[in-house]
Amino acid sequence: MSEARAAQERAAAVAGSQPPLSRGDNPLARAIGRLPARVHTKLLVAFVGTAVLVVAVGVLGLRVLGQSNDRVARLGALQERALAYGKLKSAAFNVRLLLAETVGQDVPVRVTPPSGRTRSAFDQAVVDFLARIRPATLVDELGFDPPPEDEAVLRRIRAKSGRLSTVMGKIVESDNRGASARDQVPLRQRAELLAVDLNQLAAILANATTAKTEDLIAQNASSYASSRNLFIGVAAGAIVLALLLGFVLSWSLIGPIQRIDSRLAAIASGDFSGRVDVTNRDELGALAANANRMNDELRRLYNELEAASRHKSEFLANMSHELRTPLNAIIGFSQVLRERMFGEVNEKQAEYLDDIISSGNHLLSLINDVLDLSKVEAGQVELEVAPFSLREALERGVVMVRERATQDGVRVALAADPDIDVVEGDERRIRQVIFNLVSNAVKFTPAGGAVDVSAVQMNGEVRVAVTDTGPGIDPEDQERIFEEFQQTEAGVEQREGTGLGLALSKRLVELHGGRIWVESELGKGSKFTFALPAGSR
């Protein structure tokens, strides 16, 4: 269970290094999360709220466009009235100019009648212009219904033009009778006064309409600017509100998800000490509560498992120690009998004694592995670190397996870097790792094969590699073989060992702060490598 403790410490370190979720801890986001509603409902409300804001902006835009269209329509009507009243003003002004000519007054513009400069011609021209004025004040000629205030002025213009037409009729009659200019002076003076009044009324009507048009143009420009600013402001406000709503709602969901994910990652790494704090009253709150319950249950099971593993390790250590005593006696007495120290034995008995000694040594080796592994798992192994010769440890490991390798027809070779000699570590444990790796390589290498042992220093590490030409290891098994009681199919077929050698080697190397791994391909052999940090030298 030491690995679980290390994983727990790593998880705690990782959790401590994570930045705080400041956005998810936003009070407004937490308030949204605490609302008693489902996530689906909250999302639906957010979508509806956003849609309402969009509709509001659209309605405001339509209203602004409608007001602009109304102002354009009003402006068009005013411009039409101004054009009609301008024509009426022009006719009245011409009447005023022509009458001024006939009475000899100074006027800014001289009007020449089309038929000559005789007095009767001027009078006829006045009558012609007057004939245009009265129809120009009627609805049929205007083409629109004038407002009440304009209608009152138009009535006065019609009245004035009618009276002036009557006076001009008398003047034209006197012209036809050949009356003198002196006789026409009263009539012409009266016509002049009526023409002045008519011109003033037409000017008032036209100027008032023109002023209204200019005022409406200015008002339209001002209203357009105000409407535009209002629309931009409302649109910007709607966008800000939509973004704020989306931000708050998203972080009311993302924040709890991130906290739950962080807690689950810690649980997966073996850290059961923390709890996830999610105040949401929705599915995420329920998920956080379930995660906390799972954390508590896993912590309870982990504690029970750790206690069971500790009891198991203590039992195995005690049992292994108790088994070694009678087993040593069996091996010792068998060796005494095999050496014929108490009398002769026949050939069959000698064969049985060899089997007893071989099986006893094999069993003693297994018991020693179980005892060592149990001590490592229980944290009872203390390394006796001291300088020792790594080259000598490698040579002794090769020597220990060379006899068996020779019998099996396997060549064993050692190639160590000349710079590698004295290192620091527990010599007995490092030799145990070397022996396990080399003996495994010899065991799985067929006759005629080779086992190469090498040692180099690279990247701040001392690396020892054992390469064989055996059957190789399936990629799916390359991690599993470093676990307790795990063997490949080739190992099972050998019917030797219990799958503890590599597991024990891995623990011993890691106790030195190193690492161990395998590189292998089916049918092309395997290469087991363990590395110790340069700091251990």
Coordinates of C-alpha atoms in Angstrom, one line a residue, residues 4-206:
A4 CA -1.2 4.2 -2.7
R5 CA 0.2 6.5 0.0
A6 CA 2.6 8.0 -2.6
A7 CA -0.2 8.6 -5.0
Q8 CA -2.2 10.2 -2.3
E9 CA 0.6 12.6 -1.5
R10 CA 1.0 13.4 -5.2
A11 CA -2.7 14.0 -5.6
A12 CA -2.7 16.4 -2.6
A13 CA 0.3 18.3 -4.1
V14 CA -1.5 18.6 -7.4
A15 CA -4.7 19.7 -5.8
G16 CA -2.8 22.3 -3.8
S17 CA -1.2 23.7 -6.9
Q18 CA -4.4 24.3 -8.8
P19 CA -5.6 27.9 -9.0
P20 CA -8.8 28.9 -7.2
L21 CA -11.9 28.9 -9.4
S22 CA -12.6 32.6 -8.8
R23 CA -15.3 32.9 -11.6
G24 CA -17.1 29.8 -10.3
D25 CA -17.0 31.3 -6.8
N26 CA -18.7 34.5 -8.0
P27 CA -21.6 35.3 -5.5
L28 CA -24.0 35.9 -8.4
A29 CA -23.1 32.6 -10.0
R30 CA -23.5 30.8 -6.6
A31 CA -26.9 32.5 -6.1
I32 CA -28.0 31.3 -9.6
G33 CA -26.8 27.8 -8.6
R34 CA -28.8 27.8 -5.4
L35 CA -32.1 28.4 -7.2
P36 CA -34.3 25.3 -6.7
A37 CA -34.6 24.5 -10.4
R38 CA -33.3 21.9 -12.8
V39 CA -30.4 22.7 -15.1
H40 CA -32.7 22.3 -18.1
T41 CA -35.1 24.9 -16.6
K42 CA -32.3 27.4 -16.0
L43 CA -31.0 27.0 -19.5
L44 CA -34.5 27.4 -20.9
V45 CA -35.0 30.6 -18.9
A46 CA -31.6 31.9 -20.1
F47 CA -32.6 31.2 -23.7
V48 CA -36.0 32.8 -23.3
G49 CA -34.5 35.9 -21.6
T50 CA -32.0 36.3 -24.4
A51 CA -34.8 35.9 -27.0
V52 CA -36.9 38.5 -25.1
L53 CA -34.0 40.9 -25.3
V54 CA -33.6 40.3 -29.0
V55 CA -37.3 40.8 -29.5
A56 CA -37.2 44.1 -27.5
V57 CA -34.4 45.4 -29.6
G58 CA -36.3 44.4 -32.7
V59 CA -39.5 46.1 -31.5
L60 CA -37.5 49.2 -30.7
G61 CA -35.9 49.2 -34.1
L62 CA -39.3 48.9 -35.8
R63 CA -40.7 51.7 -33.7
V64 CA -37.7 53.9 -34.6
L65 CA -38.2 53.1 -38.3
G66 CA -41.9 53.7 -38.0
Q67 CA -41.3 57.2 -36.5
S68 CA -38.8 57.9 -39.2
N69 CA -41.3 56.9 -41.9
D70 CA -44.0 59.1 -40.3
R71 CA -41.6 62.1 -40.3
V72 CA -40.7 61.4 -43.9
A73 CA -44.4 61.2 -44.9
R74 CA -45.2 64.5 -43.0
L75 CA -42.2 66.1 -44.7
G76 CA -43.4 65.0 -48.1
A77 CA -46.8 66.4 -47.5
L78 CA -45.3 69.7 -46.3
Q79 CA -43.1 69.9 -49.3
E80 CA -46.1 69.3 -51.6
R81 CA -48.0 72.1 -49.8
A82 CA -45.0 74.4 -50.0
L83 CA -44.7 73.8 -53.8
A84 CA -48.4 74.5 -54.3
Y85 CA -48.3 77.6 -52.1
G86 CA -45.2 78.7 -53.8
K87 CA -47.0 78.7 -57.2
L88 CA -49.8 80.7 -55.6
K89 CA -47.4 83.2 -54.2
S90 CA -45.7 83.5 -57.5
A91 CA -49.0 84.3 -59.3
A92 CA -50.0 86.9 -56.6
F93 CA -46.5 88.5 -56.8
N94 CA -46.9 88.8 -60.6
V95 CA -50.3 90.4 -60.2
R96 CA -48.7 92.8 -57.7
L97 CA -45.9 93.7 -60.1
L98 CA -48.2 94.2 -63.1
L99 CA -50.5 96.5 -61.2
A100 CA -47.5 98.4 -59.9
E101 CA -46.4 99.0 -63.6
T102 CA -49.8 100.4 -64.5
V103 CA -49.9 102.9 -61.7
G104 CA -46.2 104.0 -62.3
Q105 CA -44.7 102.8 -59.0
D106 CA -41.2 101.7 -58.6
V107 CA -40.9 97.9 -58.3
P108 CA -37.7 95.7 -58.1
V109 CA -38.8 93.7 -61.2
R110 CA -40.4 94.9 -64.4
V111 CA -42.9 92.5 -66.0
T112 CA -43.5 92.8 -69.8
P113 CA -46.7 91.3 -71.0
P114 CA -46.4 88.9 -73.8
S115 CA -48.6 91.1 -76.2
G116 CA -46.8 94.4 -75.8
R117 CA -46.5 97.3 -73.4
T118 CA -49.9 98.9 -73.7
R119 CA -52.0 99.6 -70.7
S120 CA -54.7 97.3 -71.8
A121 CA -52.2 94.5 -72.3
F122 CA -51.0 94.9 -68.7
D123 CA -54.6 94.8 -67.5
Q124 CA -55.4 91.7 -69.5
A125 CA -52.2 90.0 -68.1
V126 CA -53.4 90.8 -64.6
V127 CA -56.8 89.3 -65.4
D128 CA -55.1 86.2 -66.7
F129 CA -53.0 85.7 -63.5
L130 CA -56.1 86.3 -61.4
A131 CA -57.9 83.6 -63.3
R132 CA -55.1 81.1 -62.2
I133 CA -55.2 82.1 -58.5
R134 CA -58.7 81.2 -57.5
P135 CA -58.6 77.6 -58.9
A136 CA -55.1 77.2 -57.3
T137 CA -56.8 77.6 -53.9
L138 CA -59.3 74.7 -54.4
V139 CA -58.7 71.1 -53.2
D140 CA -59.0 69.7 -56.7
E141 CA -56.2 71.9 -58.0
L142 CA -54.1 71.6 -54.9
G143 CA -54.2 67.8 -54.8
F144 CA -54.5 67.6 -51.0
D145 CA -56.7 68.7 -48.2
P146 CA -55.2 71.8 -46.6
P147 CA -55.2 72.1 -42.8
P148 CA -57.8 74.3 -41.1
E149 CA -55.4 77.2 -40.6
D150 CA -54.3 77.1 -44.3
E151 CA -57.9 76.8 -45.4
A152 CA -58.8 80.1 -43.6
V153 CA -56.0 81.9 -45.5
L154 CA -57.0 80.3 -48.7
R155 CA -60.6 81.5 -48.2
R156 CA -59.3 85.1 -47.7
I157 CA -57.1 84.7 -50.9
R158 CA -60.2 83.6 -52.9
A159 CA -62.2 86.5 -51.5
K160 CA -59.4 89.0 -52.3
S161 CA -58.8 87.6 -55.7
G162 CA -62.6 87.7 -56.4
R163 CA -62.8 91.3 -55.4
L164 CA -59.7 92.1 -57.4
S165 CA -61.1 90.3 -60.4
T166 CA -64.3 92.4 -60.1
V167 CA -62.2 95.7 -60.1
M168 CA -60.0 94.5 -62.9
G169 CA -63.2 93.7 -64.9
K170 CA -64.3 97.3 -64.6
I171 CA -60.8 98.5 -65.6
V172 CA -60.8 96.3 -68.7
E173 CA -64.3 97.6 -69.6
S174 CA -63.0 101.2 -69.3
D175 CA -60.0 100.3 -71.4
N176 CA -62.4 99.0 -74.1
R177 CA -64.4 102.2 -73.9
G178 CA -61.2 104.2 -74.4
A179 CA -61.4 105.9 -71.0
S180 CA -58.4 108.1 -70.0
A181 CA -55.8 107.2 -67.4
R182 CA -57.0 109.9 -65.1
D183 CA -60.5 108.4 -65.1
Q184 CA -59.0 105.0 -64.1
V185 CA -56.9 106.2 -61.2
P186 CA -59.4 105.4 -58.4
L187 CA -60.0 101.9 -59.8
R188 CA -56.3 101.2 -60.3
Q189 CA -55.5 102.5 -56.8
R190 CA -58.2 100.2 -55.3
A191 CA -56.8 97.3 -57.4
E192 CA -53.3 98.1 -56.2
L193 CA -54.4 97.8 -52.6
L194 CA -56.2 94.6 -53.2
A195 CA -53.1 93.2 -55.0
V196 CA -50.9 94.1 -52.1
D197 CA -53.2 92.4 -49.7
L198 CA -53.4 89.3 -52.0
N199 CA -49.6 89.1 -52.3
Q200 CA -49.2 89.4 -48.5
L201 CA -51.7 86.6 -47.9
A202 CA -50.0 84.3 -50.4
A203 CA -46.6 85.2 -49.0
I204 CA -47.8 84.5 -45.4
L205 CA -49.2 81.1 -46.5
A206 CA -46.1 80.1 -48.5

